[in-house]
Short mmCIF file of C-alpha atoms and ligand atoms in Angstrom, two decimals:
data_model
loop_
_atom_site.label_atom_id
_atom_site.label_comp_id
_atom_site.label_asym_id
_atom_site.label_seq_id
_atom_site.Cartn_x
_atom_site.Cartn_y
_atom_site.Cartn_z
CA UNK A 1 -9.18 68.03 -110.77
CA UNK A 2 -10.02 65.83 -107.54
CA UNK A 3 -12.85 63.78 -106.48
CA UNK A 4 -14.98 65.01 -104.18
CA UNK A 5 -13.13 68.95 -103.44
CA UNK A 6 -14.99 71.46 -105.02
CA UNK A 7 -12.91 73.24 -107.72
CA UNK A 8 -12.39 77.21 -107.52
CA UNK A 9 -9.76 78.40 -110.70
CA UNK A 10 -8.40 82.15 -109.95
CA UNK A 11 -7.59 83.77 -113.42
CA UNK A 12 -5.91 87.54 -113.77
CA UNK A 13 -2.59 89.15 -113.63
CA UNK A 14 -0.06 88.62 -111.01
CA UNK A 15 0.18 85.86 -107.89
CA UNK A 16 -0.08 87.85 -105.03
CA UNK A 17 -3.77 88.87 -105.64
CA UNK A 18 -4.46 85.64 -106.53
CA UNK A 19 -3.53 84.41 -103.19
CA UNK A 20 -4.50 86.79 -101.12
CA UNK A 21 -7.96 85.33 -101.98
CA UNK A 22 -6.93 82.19 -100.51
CA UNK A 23 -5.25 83.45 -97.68
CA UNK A 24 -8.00 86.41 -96.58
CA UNK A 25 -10.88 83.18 -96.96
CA UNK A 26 -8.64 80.80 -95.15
CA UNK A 27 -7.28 82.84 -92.79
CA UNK A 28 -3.94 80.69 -93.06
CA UNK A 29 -0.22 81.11 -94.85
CA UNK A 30 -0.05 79.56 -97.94
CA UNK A 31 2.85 77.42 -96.67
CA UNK A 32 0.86 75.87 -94.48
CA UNK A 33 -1.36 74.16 -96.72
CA UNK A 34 -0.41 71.18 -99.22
CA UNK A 35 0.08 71.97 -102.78
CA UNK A 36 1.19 70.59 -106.08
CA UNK A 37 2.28 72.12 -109.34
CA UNK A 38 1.35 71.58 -112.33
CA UNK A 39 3.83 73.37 -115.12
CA UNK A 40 3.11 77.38 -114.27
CA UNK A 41 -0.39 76.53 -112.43
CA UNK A 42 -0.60 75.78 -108.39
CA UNK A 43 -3.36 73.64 -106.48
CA UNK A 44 -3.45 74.82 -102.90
CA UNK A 45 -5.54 72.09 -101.17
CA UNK A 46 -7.88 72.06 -97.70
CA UNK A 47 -9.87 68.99 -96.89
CA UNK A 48 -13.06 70.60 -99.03
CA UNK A 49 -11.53 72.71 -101.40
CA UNK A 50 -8.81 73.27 -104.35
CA UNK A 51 -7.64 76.76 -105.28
CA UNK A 52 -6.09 76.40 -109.16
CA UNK A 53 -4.12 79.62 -109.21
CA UNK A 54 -3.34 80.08 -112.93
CA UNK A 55 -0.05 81.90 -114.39
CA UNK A 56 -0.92 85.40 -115.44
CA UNK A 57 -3.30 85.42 -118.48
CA UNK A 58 -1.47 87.09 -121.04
CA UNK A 59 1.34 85.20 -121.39
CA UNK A 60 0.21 82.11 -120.61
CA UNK A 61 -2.65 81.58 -123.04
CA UNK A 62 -1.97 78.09 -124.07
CA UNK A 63 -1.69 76.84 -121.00
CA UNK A 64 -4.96 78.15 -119.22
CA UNK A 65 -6.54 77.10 -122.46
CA UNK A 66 -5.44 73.69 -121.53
CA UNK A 67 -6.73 73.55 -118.05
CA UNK A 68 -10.33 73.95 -119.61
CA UNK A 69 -9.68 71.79 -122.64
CA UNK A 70 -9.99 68.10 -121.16
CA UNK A 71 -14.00 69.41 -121.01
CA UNK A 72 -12.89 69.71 -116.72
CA UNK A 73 -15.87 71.83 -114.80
CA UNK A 74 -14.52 73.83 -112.22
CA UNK A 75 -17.42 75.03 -109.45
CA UNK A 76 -16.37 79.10 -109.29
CA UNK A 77 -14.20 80.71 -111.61
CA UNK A 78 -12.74 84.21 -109.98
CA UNK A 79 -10.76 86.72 -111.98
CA UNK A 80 -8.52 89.51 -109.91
CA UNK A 81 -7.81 92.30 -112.16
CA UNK A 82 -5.08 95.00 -111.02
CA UNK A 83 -6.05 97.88 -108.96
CA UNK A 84 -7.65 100.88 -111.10
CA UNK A 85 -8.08 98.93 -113.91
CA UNK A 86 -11.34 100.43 -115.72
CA UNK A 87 -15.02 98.40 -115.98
CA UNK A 88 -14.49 98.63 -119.80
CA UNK A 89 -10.59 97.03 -119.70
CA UNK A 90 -12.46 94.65 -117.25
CA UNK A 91 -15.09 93.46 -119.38
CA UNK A 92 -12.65 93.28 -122.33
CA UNK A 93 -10.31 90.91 -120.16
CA UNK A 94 -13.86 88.94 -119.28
CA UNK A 95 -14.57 88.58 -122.74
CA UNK A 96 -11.27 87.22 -123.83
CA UNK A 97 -10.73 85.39 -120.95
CA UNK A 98 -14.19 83.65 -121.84
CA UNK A 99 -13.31 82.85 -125.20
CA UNK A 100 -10.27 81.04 -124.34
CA UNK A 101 -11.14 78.73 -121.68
CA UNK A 102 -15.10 79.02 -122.75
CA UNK A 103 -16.64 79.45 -119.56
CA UNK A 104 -19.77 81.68 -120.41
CA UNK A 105 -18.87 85.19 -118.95
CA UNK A 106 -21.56 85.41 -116.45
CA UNK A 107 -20.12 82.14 -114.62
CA UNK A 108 -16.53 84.53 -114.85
CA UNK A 109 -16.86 86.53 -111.32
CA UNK A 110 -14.29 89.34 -110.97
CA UNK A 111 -13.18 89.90 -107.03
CA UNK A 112 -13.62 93.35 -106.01
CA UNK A 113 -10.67 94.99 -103.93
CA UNK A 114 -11.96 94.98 -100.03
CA UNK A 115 -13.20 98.65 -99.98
CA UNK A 116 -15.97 97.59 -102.26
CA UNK A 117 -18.79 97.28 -100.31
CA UNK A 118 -22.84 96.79 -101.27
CA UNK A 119 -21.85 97.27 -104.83
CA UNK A 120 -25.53 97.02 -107.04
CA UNK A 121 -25.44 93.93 -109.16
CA UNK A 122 -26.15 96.32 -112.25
CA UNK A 123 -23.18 98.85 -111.62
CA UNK A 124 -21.06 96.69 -113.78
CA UNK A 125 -20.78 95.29 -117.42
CA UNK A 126 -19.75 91.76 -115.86
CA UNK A 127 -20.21 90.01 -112.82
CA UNK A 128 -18.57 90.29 -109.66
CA UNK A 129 -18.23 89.45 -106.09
CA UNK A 130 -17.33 91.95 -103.19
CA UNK A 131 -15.57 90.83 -100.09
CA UNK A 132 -17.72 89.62 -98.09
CA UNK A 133 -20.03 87.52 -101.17
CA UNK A 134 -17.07 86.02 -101.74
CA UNK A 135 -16.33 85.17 -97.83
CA UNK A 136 -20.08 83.47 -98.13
CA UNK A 137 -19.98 82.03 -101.33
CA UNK A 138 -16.53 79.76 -100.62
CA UNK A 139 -18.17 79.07 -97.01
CA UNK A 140 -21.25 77.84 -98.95
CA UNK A 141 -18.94 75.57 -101.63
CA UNK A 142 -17.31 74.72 -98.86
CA UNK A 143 -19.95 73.68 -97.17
CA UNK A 144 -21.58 71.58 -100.50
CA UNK A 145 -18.27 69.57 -100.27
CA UNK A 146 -18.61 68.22 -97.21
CA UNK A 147 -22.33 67.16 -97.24
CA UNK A 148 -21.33 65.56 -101.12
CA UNK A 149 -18.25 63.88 -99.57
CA UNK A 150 -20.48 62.26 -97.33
CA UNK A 151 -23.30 60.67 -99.54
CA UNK A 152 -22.54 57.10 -100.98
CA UNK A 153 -22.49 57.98 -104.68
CA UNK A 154 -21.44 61.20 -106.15
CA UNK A 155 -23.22 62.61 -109.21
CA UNK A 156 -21.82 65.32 -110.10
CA UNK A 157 -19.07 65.46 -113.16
CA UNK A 158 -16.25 64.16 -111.09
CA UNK A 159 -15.84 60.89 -109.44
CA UNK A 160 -19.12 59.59 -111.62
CA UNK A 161 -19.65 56.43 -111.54
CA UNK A 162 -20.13 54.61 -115.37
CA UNK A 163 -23.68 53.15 -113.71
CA UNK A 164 -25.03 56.67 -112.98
CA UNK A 165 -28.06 57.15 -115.22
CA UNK A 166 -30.10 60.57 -116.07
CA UNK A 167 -32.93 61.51 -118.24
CA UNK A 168 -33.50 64.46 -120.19
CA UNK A 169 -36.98 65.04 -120.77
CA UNK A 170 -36.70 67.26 -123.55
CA UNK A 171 -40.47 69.76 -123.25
CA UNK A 172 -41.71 72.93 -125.41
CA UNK A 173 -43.93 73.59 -128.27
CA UNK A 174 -43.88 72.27 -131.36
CA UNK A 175 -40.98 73.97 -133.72
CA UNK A 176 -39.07 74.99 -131.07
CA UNK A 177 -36.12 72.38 -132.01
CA UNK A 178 -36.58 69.57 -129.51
CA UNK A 179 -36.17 66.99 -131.68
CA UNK A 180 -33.05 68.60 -133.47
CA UNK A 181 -31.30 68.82 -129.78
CA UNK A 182 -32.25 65.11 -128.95
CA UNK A 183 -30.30 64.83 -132.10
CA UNK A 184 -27.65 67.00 -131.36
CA UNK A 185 -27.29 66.04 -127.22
CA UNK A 186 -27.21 62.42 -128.57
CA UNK A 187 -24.34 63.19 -131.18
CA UNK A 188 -26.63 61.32 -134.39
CA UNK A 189 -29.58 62.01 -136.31
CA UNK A 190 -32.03 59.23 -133.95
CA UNK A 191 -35.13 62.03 -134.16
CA UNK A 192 -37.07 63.08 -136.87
CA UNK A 193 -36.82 66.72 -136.79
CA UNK A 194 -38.28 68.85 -139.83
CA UNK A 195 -39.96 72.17 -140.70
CA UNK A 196 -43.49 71.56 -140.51
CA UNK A 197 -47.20 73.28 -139.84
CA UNK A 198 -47.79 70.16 -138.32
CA UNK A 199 -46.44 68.29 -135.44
CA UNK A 200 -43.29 65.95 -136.45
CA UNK A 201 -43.15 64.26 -133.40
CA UNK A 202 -46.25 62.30 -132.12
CA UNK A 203 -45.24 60.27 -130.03
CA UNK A 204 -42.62 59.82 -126.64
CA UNK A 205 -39.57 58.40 -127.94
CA UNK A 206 -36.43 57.44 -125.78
CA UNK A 207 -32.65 56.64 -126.79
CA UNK A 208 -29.89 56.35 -125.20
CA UNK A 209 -26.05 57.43 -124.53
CA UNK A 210 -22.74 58.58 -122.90
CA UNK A 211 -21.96 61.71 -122.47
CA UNK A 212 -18.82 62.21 -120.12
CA UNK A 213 -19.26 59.11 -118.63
CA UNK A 214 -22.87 59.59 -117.83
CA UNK A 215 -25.78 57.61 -119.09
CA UNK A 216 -27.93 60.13 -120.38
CA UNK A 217 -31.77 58.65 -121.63
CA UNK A 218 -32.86 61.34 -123.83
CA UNK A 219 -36.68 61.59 -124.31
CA UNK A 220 -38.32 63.47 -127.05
CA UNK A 221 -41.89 64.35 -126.44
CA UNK A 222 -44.49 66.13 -128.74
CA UNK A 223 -45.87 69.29 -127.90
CA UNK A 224 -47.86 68.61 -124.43
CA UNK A 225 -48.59 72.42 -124.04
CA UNK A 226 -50.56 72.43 -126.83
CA UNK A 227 -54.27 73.86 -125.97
CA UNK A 228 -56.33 71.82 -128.56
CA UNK A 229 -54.83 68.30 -127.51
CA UNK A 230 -57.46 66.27 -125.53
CA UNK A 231 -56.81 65.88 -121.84
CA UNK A 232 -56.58 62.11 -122.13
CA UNK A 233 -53.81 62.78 -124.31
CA UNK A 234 -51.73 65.14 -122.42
CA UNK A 235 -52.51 62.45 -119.55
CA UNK A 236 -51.03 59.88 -121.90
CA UNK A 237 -48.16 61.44 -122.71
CA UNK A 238 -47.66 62.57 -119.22
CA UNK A 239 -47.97 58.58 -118.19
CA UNK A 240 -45.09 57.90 -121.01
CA UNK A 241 -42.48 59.74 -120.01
CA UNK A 242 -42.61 59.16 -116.07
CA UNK A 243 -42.51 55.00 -117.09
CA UNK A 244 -39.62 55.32 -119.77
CA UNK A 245 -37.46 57.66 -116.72
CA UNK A 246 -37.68 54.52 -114.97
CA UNK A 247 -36.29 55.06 -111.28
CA UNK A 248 -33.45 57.24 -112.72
CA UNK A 249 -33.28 61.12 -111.64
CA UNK A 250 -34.59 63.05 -114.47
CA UNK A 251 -34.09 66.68 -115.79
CA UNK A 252 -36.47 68.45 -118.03
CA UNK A 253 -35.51 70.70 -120.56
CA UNK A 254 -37.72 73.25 -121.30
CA UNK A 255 -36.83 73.94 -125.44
CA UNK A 256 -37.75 77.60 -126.66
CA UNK A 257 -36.54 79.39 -129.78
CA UNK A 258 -34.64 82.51 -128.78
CA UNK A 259 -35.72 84.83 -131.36
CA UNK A 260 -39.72 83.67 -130.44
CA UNK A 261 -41.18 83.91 -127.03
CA UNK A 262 -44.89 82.95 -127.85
CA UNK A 263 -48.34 83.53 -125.99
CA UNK A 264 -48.42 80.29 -125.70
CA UNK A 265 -45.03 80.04 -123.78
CA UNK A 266 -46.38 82.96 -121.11
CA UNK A 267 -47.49 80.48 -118.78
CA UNK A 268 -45.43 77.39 -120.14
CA UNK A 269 -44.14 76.72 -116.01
CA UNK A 270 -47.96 76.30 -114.66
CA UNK A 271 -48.25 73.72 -117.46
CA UNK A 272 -45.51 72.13 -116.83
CA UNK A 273 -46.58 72.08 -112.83
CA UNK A 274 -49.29 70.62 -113.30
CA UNK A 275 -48.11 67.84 -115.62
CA UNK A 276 -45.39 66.82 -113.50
CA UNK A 277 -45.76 68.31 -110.21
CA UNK A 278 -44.97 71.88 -108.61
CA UNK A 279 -41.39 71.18 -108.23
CA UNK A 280 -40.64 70.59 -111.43
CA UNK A 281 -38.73 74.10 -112.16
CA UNK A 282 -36.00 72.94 -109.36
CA UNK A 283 -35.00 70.44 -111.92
CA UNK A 284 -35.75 72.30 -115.26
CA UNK A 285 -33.29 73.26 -117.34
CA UNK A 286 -33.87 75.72 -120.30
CA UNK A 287 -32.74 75.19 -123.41
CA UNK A 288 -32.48 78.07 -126.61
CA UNK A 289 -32.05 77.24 -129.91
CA UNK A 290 -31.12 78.78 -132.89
CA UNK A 291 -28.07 80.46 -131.30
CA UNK A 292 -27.00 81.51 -134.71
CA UNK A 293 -29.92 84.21 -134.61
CA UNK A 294 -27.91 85.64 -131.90
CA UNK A 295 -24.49 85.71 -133.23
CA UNK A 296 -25.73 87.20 -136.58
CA UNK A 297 -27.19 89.93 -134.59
CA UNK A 298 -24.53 90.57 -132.40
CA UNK A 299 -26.25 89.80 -129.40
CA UNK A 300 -24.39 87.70 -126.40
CA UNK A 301 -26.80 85.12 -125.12
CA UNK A 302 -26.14 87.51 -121.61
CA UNK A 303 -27.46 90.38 -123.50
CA UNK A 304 -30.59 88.85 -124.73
CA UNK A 305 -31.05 87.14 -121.12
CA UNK A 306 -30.94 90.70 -119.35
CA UNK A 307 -33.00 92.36 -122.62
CA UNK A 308 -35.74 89.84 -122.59
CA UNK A 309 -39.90 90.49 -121.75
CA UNK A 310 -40.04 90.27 -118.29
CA UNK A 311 -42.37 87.32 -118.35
CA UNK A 312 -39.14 85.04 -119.84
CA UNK A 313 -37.20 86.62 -117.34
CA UNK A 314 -39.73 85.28 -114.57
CA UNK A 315 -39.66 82.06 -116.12
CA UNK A 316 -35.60 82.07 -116.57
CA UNK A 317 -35.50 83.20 -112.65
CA UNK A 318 -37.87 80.44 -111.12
CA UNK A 319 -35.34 78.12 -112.92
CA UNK A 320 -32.94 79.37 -111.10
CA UNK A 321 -30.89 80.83 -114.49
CA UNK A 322 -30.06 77.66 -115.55
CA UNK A 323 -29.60 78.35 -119.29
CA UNK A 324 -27.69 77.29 -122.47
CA UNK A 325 -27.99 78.59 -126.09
CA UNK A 326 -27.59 75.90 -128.18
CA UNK A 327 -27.39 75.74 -132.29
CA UNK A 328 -28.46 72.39 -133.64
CA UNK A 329 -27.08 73.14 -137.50
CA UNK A 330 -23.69 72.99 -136.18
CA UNK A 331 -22.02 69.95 -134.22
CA UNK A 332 -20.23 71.61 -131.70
CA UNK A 333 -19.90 69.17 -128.21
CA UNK A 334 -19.02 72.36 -126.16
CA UNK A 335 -22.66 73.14 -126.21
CA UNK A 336 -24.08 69.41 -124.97
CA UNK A 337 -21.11 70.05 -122.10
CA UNK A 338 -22.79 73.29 -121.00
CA UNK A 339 -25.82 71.91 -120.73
CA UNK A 340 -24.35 68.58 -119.08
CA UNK A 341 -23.27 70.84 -116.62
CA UNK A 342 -26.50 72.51 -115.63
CA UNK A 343 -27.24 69.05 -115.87
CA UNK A 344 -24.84 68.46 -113.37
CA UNK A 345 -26.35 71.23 -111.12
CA UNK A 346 -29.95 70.23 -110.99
CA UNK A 347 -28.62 67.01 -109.84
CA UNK A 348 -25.80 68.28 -107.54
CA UNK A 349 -28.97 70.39 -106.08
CA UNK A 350 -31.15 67.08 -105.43
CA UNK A 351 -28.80 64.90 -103.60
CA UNK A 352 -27.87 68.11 -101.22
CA UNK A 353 -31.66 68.36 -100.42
CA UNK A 354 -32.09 64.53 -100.18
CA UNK A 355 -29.39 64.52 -97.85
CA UNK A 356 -30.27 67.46 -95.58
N1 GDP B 1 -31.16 77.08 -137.73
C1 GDP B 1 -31.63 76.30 -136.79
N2 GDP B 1 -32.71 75.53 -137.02
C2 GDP B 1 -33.17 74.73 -136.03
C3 GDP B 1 -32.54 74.70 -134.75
N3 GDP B 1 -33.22 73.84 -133.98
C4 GDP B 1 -34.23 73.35 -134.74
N4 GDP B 1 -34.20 73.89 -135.98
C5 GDP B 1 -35.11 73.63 -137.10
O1 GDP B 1 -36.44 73.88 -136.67
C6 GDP B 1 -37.32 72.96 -137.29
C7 GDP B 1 -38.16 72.27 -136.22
O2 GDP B 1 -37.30 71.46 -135.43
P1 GDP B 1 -37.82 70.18 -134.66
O3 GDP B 1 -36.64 69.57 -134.01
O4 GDP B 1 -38.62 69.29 -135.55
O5 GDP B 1 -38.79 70.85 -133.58
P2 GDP B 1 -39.74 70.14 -132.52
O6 GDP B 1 -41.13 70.21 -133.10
O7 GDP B 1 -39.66 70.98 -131.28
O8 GDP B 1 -39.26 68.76 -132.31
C8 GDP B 1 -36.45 72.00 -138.10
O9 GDP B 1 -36.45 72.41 -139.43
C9 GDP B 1 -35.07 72.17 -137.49
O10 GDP B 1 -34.04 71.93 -138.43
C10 GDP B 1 -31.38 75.52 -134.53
O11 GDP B 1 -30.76 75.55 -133.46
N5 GDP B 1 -30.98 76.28 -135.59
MG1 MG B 2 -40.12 66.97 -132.55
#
């Protein structure tokens, strides 16, 4: 909603609970801190941080729906549920709550009453914070704020400059559907993208354009991992894409088909470490496609995530879960906005380390 403040919504039934999570982090009355209304939803305000307390979900549908609809990204989304509510009215309330304001249901974090202590990450459907991870994880937002207030250009989703450039390296083996998301991230059909046996895509090819007022410079690469192209090749390719990123932060997107982890794919990070260094996970993001194999099976892409070989999982963890299901058949922008804001995240990330 602001520049600069980093963004916590509190969704559920009933005020008080909602700020009592203010007031037990802050430490301070409500009335002593500035605020501003907005129809049934109040911003409470500190110097790093807004608290959007939302009216109560049920009868306010339309409204919450509209806090989420201008394509706004929020940094922590909390939901208090009432006392003795069950895990399975919970996760129902998670679920719904996710489909109206379509914030994935693992970024939906339910705040357990005080009493809850050292509660084992699996011991519930959805996820959740106890006390005193939610004590550290403001203190740590809080904390983000004030080292991004203080660095001459923001990059994150608000207060972006129209200058601010990325690249999206787009990486994976051939088939996988990079070319069809170069298509889809850049919103036309500018990559050729076809069912073949044989590669498509031969060589690097860039375009360009703006995605919530960022400059985004997708590049679509052929398949670099594959074992029977020549060295000098790889090398070439390699060469390609680090001169068309040109001095602009760049994000690779490691493209994999969700219903096909491959042999080939096992090891898919050390390849990609040793093309373009042995940092390159901090600033991967990974990108599923053919999200409609997941729907028609009834999977949620959290499911399949927590289901998957352990080997994905390994590579999903070193990447610090920074995943989005996409489905390039259909044109729907709320999937280029989830990735734009794991997007947003690698480069969030990389200015806080640049400036520590
Ligand atoms: N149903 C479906 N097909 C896809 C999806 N992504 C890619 N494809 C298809 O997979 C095939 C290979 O895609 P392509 O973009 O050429 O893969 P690349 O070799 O990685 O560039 C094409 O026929 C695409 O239409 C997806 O999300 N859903
Ligand atoms: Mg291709």
């Amino acid at each position: 909603m602001s520049d600069n403040k980093s963004s916590v919504v509190i969704l559920g039934k009933g005020t008080s609970l909602k700020e009592a999570v203010i007031t037990n982090f802050l430490e301070k009355d409500l009335d002593s801190l500035t605020n501003r209304k907005i129809n049934a939803i109040t911003v409470y305000e500190t110097k790093e941080l807004e608290f959007i307390c939302t009216p109560d979900f049920e009868t306010s549908h339309s409204e919450i729906k509209a806090l989420f609809s201008d394509k706004q990204f929020y940094d922590m989304h909390l939901v208090v549920v009432e006392r003795g509510l069950s895990p399975e009215d919970t996760w129902a309330l998670i679920e719904e709550l996710s489909k109206t304001t379509g914030v994935e249901t693992e970024n939906l974090f339910v705040v357990l009453p005080r009493q809850h202590q050292q509660v084992p990450e699996s011991h519930y459907p959805f996820k959740f914070y106890t006390f005193d991870q939610l004590q550290s994880k403001l203190s740590e937002l809080e904390k983000k704020s004030t080292a991004s207030s203080s660095l001459p250009t923001v990059e994150g989703s608000k207060g972006r400059h129209p200058d601010t450039k990325v690249n999206l390296v787009l990486l994976g083996m051939t088939g996988t559907g990079k070319s069809a998301c170069g298509n889809t991230i850049i919103g036309k059909k500018v990559f050729e993208s076809k069912i073949s046996s044989i590669p498509v895509t031969k060589e690097c090819q860039k375009e360009e354009a703006q995605i919530n007022f960022l400059n985004v410079r997708v590049i679509d690469t052929p398949d670099m991992f594959d074992d029977e192209m020549e060295k000098s090749a790889k090398g070439k390719h390699v060469k390609k894409c680090n001169e068309l990123c040109e001095s602009d932060p760049c994000v690779f997107v490691l493209v994999m088909h969700v219903s096909r982890f491959t042999d080939g794919e096992r090891d898919i990070l050390k390849k990609l470490e040793k093309m373009f260094g042995e940092n390159v996970s901090k600033q991967t993001v990974i990108l599923f496609t053919r999200g409609n194999d997941l729907w028609q099976a009834e999977i949620s892409f959290r499911d399949f995530l927590h289901d998957c070989q352990d080997k994905l999982k390994e590579i999903v963890a070193k990447c610090d879960n920074r995943c989005v299901l996409f489905e390039n058949s259909k044109s729907d922008p709320d999937q280029v906005d989830k990735l734009m804001n794991q997007v947003d995240l690698v480069l969030k990330n990389k200015k806080l380390s640049q400036s520590q």
